[in-house]
Backbone atoms as SQL, in Angstrom:
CREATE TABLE atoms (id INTEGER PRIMARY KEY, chain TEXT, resi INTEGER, resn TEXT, atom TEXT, x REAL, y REAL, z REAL);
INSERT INTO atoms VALUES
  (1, 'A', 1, 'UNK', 'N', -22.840, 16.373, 1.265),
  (2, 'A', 1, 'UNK', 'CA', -21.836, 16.373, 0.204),
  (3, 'A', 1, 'UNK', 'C', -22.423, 15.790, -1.081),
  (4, 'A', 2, 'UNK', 'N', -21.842, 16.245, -2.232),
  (5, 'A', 2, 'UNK', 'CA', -22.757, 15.818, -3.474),
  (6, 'A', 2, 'UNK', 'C', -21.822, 14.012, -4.045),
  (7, 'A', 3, 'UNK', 'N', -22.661, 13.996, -4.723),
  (8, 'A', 3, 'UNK', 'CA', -22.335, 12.567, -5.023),
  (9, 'A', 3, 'UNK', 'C', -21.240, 12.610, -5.247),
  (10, 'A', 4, 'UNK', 'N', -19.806, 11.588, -5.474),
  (11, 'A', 4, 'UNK', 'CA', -18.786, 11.389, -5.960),
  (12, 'A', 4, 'UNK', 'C', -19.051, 10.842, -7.297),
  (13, 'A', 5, 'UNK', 'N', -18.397, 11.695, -8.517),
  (14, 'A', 5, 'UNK', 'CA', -18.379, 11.411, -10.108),
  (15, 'A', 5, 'UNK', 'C', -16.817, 11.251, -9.831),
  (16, 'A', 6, 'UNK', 'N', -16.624, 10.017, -10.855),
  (17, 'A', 6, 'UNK', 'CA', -15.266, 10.234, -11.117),
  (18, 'A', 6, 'UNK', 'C', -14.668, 9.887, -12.377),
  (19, 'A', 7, 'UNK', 'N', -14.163, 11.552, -12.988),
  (20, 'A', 7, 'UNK', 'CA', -14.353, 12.273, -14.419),
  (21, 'A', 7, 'UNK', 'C', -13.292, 11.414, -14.736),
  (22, 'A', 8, 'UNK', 'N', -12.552, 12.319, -15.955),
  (23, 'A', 8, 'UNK', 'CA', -11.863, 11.886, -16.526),
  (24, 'A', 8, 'UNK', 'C', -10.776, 12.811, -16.228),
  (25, 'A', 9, 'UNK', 'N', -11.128, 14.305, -15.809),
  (26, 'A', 9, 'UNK', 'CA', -9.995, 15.512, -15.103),
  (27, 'A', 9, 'UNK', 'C', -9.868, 14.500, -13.591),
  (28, 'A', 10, 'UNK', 'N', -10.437, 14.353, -13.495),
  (29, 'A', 10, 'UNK', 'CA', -10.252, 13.251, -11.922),
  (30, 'A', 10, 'UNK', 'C', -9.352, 11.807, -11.982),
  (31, 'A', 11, 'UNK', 'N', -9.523, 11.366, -12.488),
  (32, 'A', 11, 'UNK', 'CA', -8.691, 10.467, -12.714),
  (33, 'A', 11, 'UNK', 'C', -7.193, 10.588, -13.384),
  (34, 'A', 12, 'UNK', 'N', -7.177, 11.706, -14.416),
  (35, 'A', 12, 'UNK', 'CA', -6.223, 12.036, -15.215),
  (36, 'A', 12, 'UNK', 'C', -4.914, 12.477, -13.935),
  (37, 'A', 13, 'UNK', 'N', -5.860, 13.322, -13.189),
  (38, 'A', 13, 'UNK', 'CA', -5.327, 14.242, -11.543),
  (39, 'A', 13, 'UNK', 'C', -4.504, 12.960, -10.567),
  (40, 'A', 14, 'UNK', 'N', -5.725, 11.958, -10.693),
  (41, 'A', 14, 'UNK', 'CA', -4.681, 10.647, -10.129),
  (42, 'A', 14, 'UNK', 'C', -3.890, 10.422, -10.568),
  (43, 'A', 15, 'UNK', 'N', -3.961, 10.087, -11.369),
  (44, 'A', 15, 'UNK', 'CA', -1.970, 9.430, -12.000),
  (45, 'A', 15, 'UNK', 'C', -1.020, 10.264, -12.388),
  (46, 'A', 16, 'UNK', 'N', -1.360, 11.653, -12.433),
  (47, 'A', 16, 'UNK', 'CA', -0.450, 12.634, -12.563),
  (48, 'A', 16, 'UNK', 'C', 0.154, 12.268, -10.939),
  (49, 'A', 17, 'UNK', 'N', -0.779, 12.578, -9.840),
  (50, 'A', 17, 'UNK', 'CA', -0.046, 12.445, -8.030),
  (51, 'A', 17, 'UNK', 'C', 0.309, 10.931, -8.196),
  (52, 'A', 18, 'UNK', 'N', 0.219, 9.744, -8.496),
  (53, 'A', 18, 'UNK', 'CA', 0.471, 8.898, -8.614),
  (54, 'A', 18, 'UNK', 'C', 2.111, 8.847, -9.422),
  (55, 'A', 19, 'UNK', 'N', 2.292, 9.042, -10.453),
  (56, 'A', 19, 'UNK', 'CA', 3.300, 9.406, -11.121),
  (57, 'A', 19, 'UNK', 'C', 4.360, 10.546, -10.290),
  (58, 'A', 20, 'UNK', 'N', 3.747, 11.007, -9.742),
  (59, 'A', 20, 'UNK', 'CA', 4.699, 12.018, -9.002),
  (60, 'A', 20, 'UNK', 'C', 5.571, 11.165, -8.043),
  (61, 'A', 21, 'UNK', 'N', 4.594, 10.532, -7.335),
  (62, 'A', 21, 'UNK', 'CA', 4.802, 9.247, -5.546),
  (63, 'A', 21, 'UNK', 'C', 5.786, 8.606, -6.239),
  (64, 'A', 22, 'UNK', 'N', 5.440, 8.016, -7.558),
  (65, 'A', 22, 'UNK', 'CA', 6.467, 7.272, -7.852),
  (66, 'A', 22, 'UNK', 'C', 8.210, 7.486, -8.097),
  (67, 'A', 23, 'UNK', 'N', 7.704, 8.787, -8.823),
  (68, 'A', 23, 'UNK', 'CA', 9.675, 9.567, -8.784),
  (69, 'A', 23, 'UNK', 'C', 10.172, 9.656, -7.561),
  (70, 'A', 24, 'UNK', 'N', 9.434, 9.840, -6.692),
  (71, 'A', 24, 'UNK', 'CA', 10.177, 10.329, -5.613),
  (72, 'A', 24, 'UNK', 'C', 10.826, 8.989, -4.990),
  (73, 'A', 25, 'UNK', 'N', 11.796, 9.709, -3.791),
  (74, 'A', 25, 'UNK', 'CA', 12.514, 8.752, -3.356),
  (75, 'A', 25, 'UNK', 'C', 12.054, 8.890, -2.235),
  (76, 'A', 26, 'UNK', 'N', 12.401, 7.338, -1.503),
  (77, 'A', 26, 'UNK', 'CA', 11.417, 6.885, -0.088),
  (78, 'A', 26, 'UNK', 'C', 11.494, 7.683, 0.981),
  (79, 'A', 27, 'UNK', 'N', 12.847, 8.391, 0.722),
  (80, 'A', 27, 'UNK', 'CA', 12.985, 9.773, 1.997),
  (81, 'A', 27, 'UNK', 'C', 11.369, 10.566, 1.896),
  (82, 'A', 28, 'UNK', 'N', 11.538, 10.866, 0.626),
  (83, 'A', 28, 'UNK', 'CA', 10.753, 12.193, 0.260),
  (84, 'A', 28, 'UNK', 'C', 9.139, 11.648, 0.670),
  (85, 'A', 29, 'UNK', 'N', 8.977, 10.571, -0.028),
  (86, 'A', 29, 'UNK', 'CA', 7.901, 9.617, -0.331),
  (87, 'A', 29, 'UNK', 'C', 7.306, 9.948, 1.422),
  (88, 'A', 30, 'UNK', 'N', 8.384, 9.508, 2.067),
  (89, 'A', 30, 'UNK', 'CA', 7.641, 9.154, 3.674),
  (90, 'A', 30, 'UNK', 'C', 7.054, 10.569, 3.822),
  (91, 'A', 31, 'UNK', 'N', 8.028, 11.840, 3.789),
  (92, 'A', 31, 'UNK', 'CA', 7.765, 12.875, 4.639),
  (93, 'A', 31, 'UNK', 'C', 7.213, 13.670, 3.941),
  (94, 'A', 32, 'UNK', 'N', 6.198, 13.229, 2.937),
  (95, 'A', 32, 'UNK', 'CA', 5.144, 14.258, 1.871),
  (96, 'A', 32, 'UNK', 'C', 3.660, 13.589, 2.661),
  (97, 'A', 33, 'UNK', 'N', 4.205, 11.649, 3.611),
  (98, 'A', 33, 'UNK', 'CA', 2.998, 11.544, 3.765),
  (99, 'A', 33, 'UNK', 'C', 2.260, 12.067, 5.038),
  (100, 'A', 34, 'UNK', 'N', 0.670, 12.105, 5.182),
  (101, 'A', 34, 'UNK', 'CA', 0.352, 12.412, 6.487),
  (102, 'A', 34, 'UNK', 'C', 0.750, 12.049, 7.668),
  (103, 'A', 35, 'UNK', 'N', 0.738, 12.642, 9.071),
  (104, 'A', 35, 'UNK', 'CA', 1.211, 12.435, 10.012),
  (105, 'A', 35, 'UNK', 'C', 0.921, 10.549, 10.784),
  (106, 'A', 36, 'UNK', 'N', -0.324, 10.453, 10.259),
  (107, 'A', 36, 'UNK', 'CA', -0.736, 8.948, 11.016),
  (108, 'A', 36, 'UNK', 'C', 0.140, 8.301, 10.373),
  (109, 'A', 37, 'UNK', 'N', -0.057, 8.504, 9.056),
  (110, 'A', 37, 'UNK', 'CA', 1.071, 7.315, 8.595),
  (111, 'A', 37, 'UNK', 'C', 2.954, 7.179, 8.676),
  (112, 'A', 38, 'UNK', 'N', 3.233, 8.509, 9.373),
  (113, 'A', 38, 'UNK', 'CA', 4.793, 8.201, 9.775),
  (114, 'A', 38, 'UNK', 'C', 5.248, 7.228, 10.597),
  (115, 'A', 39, 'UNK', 'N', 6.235, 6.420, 10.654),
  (116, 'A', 39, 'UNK', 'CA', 7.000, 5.872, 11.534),
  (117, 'A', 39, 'UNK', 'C', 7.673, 6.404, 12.094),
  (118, 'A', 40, 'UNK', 'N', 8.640, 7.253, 12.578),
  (119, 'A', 40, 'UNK', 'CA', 9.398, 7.688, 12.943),
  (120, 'A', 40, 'UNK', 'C', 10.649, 6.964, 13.144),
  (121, 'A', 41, 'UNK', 'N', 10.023, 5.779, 13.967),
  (122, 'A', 41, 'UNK', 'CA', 11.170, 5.382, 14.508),
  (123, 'A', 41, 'UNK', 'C', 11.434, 3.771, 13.918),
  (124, 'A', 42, 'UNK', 'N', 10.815, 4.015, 12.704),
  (125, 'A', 42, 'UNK', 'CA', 11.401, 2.850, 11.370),
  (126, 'A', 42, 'UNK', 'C', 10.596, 3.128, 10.542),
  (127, 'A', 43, 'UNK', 'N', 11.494, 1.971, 9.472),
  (128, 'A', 43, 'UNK', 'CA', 10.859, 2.099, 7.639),
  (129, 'A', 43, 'UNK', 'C', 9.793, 1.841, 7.624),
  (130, 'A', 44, 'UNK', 'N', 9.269, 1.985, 6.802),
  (131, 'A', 44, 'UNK', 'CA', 8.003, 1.410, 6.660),
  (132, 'A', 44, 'UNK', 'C', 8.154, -0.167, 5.953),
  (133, 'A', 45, 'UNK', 'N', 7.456, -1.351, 6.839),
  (134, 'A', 45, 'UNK', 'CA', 7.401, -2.164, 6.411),
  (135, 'A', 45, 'UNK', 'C', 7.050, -2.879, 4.978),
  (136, 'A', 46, 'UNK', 'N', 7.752, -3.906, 4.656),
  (137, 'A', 46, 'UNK', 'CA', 7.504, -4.161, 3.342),
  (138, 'A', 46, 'UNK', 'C', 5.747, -4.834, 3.202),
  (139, 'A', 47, 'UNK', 'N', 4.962, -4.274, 2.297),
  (140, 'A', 47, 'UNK', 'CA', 3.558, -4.818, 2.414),
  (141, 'A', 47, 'UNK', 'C', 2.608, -3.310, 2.508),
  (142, 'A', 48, 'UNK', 'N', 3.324, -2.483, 2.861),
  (143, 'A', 48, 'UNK', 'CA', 2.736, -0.897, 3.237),
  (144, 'A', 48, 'UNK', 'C', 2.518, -0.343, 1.921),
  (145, 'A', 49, 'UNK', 'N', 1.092, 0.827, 1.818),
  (146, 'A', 49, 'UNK', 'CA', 0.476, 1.038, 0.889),
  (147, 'A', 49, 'UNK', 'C', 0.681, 2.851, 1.342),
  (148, 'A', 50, 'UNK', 'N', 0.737, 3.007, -0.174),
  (149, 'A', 50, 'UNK', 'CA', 0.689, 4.523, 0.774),
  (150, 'A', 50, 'UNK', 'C', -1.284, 5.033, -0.270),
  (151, 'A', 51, 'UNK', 'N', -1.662, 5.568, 0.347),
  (152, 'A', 51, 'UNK', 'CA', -3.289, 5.673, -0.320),
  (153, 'A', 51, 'UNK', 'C', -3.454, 7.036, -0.062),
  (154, 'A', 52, 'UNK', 'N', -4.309, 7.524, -1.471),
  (155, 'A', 52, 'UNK', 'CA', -5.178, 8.823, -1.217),
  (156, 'A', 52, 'UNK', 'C', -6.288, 8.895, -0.949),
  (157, 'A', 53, 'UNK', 'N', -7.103, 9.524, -0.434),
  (158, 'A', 53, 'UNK', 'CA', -8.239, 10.146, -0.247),
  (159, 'A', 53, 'UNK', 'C', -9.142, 10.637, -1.255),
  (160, 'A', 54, 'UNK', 'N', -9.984, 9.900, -2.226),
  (161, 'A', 54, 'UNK', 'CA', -10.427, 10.784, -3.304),
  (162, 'A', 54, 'UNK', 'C', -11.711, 11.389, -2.899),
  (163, 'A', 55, 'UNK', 'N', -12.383, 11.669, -1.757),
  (164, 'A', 55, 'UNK', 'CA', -13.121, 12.302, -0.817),
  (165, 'A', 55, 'UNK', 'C', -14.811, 11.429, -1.451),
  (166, 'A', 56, 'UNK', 'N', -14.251, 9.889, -1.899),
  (167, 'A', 56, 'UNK', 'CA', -15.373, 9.303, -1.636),
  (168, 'A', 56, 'UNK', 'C', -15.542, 8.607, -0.377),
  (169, 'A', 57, 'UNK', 'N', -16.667, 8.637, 0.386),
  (170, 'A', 57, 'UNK', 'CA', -16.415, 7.500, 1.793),
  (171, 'A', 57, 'UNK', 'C', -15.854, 5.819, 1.606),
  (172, 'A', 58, 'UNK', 'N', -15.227, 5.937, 1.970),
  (173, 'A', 58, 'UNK', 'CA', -14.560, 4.297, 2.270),
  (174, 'A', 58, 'UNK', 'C', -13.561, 3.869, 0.659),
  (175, 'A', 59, 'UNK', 'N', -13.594, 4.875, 0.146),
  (176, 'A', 59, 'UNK', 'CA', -12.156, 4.730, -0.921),
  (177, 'A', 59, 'UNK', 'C', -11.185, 5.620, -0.669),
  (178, 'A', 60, 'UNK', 'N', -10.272, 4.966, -0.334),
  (179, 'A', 60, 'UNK', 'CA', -9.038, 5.283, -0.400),
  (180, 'A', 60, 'UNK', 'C', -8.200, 5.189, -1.580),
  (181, 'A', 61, 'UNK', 'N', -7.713, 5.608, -2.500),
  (182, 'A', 61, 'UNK', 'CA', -7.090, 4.643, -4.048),
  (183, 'A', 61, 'UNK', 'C', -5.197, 4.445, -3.306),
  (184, 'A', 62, 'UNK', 'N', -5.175, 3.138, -3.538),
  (185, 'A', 62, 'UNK', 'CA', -3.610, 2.808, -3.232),
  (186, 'A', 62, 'UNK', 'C', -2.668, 3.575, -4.626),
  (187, 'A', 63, 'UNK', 'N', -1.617, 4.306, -4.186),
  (188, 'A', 63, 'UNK', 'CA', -0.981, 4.938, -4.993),
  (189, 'A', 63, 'UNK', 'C', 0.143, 4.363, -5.619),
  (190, 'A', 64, 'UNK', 'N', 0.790, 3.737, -4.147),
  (191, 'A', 64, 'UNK', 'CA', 2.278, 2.635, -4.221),
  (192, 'A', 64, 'UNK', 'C', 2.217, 2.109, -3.656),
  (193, 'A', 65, 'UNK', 'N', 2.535, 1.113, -3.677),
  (194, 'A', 65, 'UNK', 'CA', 2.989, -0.037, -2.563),
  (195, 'A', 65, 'UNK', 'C', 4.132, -0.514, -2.321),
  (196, 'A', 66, 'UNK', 'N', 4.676, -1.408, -1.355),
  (197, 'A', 66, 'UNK', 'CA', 5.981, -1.608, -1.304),
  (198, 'A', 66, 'UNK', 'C', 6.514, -3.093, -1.315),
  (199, 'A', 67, 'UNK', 'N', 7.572, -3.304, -1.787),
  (200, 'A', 67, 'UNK', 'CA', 7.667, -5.082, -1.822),
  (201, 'A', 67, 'UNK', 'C', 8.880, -5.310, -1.304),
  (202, 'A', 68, 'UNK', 'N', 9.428, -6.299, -1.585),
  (203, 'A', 68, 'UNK', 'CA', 10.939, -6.472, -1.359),
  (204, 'A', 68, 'UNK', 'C', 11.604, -6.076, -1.947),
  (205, 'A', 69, 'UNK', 'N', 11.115, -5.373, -3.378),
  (206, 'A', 69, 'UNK', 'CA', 12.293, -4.685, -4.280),
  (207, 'A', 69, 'UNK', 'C', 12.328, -3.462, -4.358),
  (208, 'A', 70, 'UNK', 'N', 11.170, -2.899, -3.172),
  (209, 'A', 70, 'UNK', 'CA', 10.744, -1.198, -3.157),
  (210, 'A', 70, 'UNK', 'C', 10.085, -1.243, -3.400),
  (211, 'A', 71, 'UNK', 'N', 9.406, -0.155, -4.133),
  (212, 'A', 71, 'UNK', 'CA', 7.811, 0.828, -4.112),
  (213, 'A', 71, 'UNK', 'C', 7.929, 0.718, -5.470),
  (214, 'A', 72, 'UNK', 'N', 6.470, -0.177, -5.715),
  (215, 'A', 72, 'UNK', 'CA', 6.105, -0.761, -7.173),
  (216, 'A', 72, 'UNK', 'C', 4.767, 0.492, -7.473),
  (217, 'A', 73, 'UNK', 'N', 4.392, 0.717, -8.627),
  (218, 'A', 73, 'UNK', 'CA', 3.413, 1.560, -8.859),
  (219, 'A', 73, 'UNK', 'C', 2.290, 0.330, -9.110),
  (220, 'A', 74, 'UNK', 'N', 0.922, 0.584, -8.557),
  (221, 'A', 74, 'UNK', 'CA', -0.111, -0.835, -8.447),
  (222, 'A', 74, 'UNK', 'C', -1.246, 0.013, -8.871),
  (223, 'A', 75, 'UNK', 'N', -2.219, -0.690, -9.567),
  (224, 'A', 75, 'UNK', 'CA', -3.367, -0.880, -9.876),
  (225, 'A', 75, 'UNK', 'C', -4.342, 0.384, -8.320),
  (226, 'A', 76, 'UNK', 'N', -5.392, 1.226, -8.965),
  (227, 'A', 76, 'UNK', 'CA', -6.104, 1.448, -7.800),
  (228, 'A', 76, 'UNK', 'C', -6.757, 0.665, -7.411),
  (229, 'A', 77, 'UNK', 'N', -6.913, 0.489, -6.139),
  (230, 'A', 77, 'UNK', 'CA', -7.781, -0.251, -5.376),
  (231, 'A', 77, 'UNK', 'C', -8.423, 0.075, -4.088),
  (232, 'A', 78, 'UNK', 'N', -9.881, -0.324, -4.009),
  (233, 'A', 78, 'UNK', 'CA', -10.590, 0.238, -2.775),
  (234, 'A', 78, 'UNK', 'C', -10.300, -0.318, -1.349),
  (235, 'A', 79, 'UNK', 'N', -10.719, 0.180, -0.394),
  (236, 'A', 79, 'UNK', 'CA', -10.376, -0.412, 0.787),
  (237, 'A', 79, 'UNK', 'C', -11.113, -2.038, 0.767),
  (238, 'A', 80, 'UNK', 'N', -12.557, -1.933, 0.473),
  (239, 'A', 80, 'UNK', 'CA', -12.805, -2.998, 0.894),
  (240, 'A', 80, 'UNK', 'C', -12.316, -4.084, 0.035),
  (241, 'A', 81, 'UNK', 'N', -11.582, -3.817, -1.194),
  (242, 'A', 81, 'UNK', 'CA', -10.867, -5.282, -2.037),
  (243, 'A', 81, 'UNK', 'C', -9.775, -5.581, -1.161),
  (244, 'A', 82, 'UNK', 'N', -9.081, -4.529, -0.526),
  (245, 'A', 82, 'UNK', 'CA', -7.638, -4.233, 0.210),
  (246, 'A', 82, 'UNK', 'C', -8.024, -5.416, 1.212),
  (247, 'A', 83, 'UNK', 'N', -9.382, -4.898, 1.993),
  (248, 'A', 83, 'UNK', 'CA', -9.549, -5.641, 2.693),
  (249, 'A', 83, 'UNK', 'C', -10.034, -7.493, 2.380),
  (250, 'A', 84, 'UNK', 'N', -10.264, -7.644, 1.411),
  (251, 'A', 84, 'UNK', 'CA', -10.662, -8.928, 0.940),
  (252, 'A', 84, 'UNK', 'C', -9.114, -9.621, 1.030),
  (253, 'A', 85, 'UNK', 'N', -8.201, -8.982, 0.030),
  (254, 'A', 85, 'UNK', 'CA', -6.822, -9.777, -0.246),
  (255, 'A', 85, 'UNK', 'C', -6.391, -9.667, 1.309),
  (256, 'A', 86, 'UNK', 'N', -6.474, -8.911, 2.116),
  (257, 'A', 86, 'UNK', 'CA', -5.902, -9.224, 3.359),
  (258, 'A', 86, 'UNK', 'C', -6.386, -10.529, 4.114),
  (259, 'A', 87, 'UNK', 'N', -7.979, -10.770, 4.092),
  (260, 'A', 87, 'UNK', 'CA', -8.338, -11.752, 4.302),
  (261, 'A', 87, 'UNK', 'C', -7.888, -13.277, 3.394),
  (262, 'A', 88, 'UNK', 'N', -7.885, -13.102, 2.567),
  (263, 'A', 88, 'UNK', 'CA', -7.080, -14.105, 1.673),
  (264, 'A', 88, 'UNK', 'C', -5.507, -14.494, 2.016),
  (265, 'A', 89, 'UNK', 'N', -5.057, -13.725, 1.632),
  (266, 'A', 89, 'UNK', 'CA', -3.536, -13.572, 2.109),
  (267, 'A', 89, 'UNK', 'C', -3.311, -14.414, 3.710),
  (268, 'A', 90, 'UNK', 'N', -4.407, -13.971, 4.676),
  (269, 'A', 90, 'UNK', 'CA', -4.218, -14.844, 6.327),
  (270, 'A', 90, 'UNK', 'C', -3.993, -15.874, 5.883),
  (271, 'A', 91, 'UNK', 'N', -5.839, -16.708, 5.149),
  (272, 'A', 91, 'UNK', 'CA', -6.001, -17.755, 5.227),
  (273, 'A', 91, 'UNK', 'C', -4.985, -18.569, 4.126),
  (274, 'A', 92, 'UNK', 'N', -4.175, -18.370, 3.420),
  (275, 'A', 92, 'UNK', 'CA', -3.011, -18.700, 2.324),
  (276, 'A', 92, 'UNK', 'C', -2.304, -19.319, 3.726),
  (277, 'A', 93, 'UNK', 'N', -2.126, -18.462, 4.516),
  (278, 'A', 93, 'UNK', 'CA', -0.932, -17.738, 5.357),
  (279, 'A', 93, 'UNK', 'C', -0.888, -19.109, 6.097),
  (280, 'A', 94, 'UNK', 'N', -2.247, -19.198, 7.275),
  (281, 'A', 94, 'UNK', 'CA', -2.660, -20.392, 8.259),
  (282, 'A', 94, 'UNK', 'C', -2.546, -21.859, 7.286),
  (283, 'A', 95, 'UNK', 'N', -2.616, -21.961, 6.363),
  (284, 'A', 95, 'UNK', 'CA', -2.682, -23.307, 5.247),
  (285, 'A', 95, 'UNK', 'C', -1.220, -23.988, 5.181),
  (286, 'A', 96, 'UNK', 'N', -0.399, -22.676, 5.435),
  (287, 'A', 96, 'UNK', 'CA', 1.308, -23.069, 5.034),
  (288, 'A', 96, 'UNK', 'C', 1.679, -24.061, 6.315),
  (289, 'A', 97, 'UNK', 'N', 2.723, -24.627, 5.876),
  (290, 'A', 97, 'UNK', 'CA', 3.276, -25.314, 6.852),
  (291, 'A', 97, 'UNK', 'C', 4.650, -24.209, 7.620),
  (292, 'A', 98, 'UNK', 'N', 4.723, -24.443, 8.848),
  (293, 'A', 98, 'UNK', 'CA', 6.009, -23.572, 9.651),
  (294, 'A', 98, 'UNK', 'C', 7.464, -23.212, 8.653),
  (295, 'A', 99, 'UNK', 'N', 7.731, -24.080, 7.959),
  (296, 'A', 99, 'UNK', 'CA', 8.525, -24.400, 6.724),
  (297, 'A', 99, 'UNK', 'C', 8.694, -23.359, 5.704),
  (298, 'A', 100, 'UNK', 'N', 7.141, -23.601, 5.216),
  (299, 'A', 100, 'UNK', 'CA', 7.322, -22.939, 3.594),
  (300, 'A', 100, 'UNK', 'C', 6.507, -21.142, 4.961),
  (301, 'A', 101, 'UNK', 'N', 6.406, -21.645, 5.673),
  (302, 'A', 101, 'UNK', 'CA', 6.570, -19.812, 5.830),
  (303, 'A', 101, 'UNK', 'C', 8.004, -19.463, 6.192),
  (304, 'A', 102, 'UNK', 'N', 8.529, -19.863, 7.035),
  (305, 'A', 102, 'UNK', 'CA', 9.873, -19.363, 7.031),
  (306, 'A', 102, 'UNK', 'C', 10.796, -19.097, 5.475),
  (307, 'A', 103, 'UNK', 'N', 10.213, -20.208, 5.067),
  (308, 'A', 103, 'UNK', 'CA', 10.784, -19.365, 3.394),
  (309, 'A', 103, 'UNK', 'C', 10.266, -18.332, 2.615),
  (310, 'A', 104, 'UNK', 'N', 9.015, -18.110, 2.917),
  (311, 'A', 104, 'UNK', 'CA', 8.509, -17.022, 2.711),
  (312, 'A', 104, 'UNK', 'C', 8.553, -15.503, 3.000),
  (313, 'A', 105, 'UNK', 'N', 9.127, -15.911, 4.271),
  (314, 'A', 105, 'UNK', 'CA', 9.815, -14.676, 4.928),
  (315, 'A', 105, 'UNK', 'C', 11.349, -14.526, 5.225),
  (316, 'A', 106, 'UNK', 'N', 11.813, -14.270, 4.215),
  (317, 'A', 106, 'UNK', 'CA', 13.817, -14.400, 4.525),
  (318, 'A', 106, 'UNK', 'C', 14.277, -13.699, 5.015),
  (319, 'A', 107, 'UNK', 'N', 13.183, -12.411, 5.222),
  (320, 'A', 107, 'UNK', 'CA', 13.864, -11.301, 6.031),
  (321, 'A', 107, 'UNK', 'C', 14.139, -11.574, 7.550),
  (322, 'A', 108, 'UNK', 'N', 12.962, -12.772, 7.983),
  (323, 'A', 108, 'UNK', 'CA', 13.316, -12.496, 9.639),
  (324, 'A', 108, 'UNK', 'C', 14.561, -13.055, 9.837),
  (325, 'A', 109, 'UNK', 'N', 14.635, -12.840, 10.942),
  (326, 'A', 109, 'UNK', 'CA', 15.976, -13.397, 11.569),
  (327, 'A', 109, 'UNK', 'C', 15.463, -15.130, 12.389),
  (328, 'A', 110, 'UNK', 'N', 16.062, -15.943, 11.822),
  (329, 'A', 110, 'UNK', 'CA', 15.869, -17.176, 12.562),
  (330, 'A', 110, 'UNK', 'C', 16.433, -17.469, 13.958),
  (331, 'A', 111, 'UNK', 'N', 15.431, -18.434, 15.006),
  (332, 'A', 111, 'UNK', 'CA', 15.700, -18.558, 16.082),
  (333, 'A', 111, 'UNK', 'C', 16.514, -19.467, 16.160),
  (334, 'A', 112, 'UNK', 'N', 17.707, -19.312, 17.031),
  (335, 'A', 112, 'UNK', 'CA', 18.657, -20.743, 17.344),
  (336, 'A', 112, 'UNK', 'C', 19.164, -21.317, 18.180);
């Protein structure tokens, strides 16, 4: 395969599909995406990225992401930064006390 250039018709092409992901609504959003990434049998969790393929090896570009307030439009980013903040994000994570994570997470349901 020839090298990956990435033009300015290439990039322009991203945020046009990027801009698209974003109008849509999360119905649509889910069932435009590929099969690995369906749930079926739930939402997609808050923290979920939906990513394209720009047919370089090991980039994926994140298109949307999702938060607690829905599907924010984000910055591209490669897998392996994806993968850095994930590593970051643990060790944040292990530092907290039982406390300030439960506040961190309001969605779960508390044990009683």
């Amino acid at each position: 395969m020839e090298e990956y250039v990435f033009t300015t018709a290439r990039r322009k092409a991203l945020n046009k599909t990027r801009k698209k992901w974003m109008n849509m609504s999360p119905t649509s959003r889910q069932k435009a995406m590929p099969p690995k990434n369906k749930h079926p049998s739930k939402k997609l969790p808050v923290g979920s990225y939906v990513t394209i393929d720009v047919g370089r090896k090991g980039h994926h570009y994140v298109v949307a992401k999702k938060t607690k307030y829905g599907w924010t439009d984000s910055k591209l980013r490669t897998k392996k930064q994806l993968a850095k903040k994930a590593v970051h994000a643990r060790k944040t994570w292990m530092k907290m006390s039982p406390k300030a994570r439960a506040k961190a997470m309001p969605n779960r349901k508390k044990r009683r």
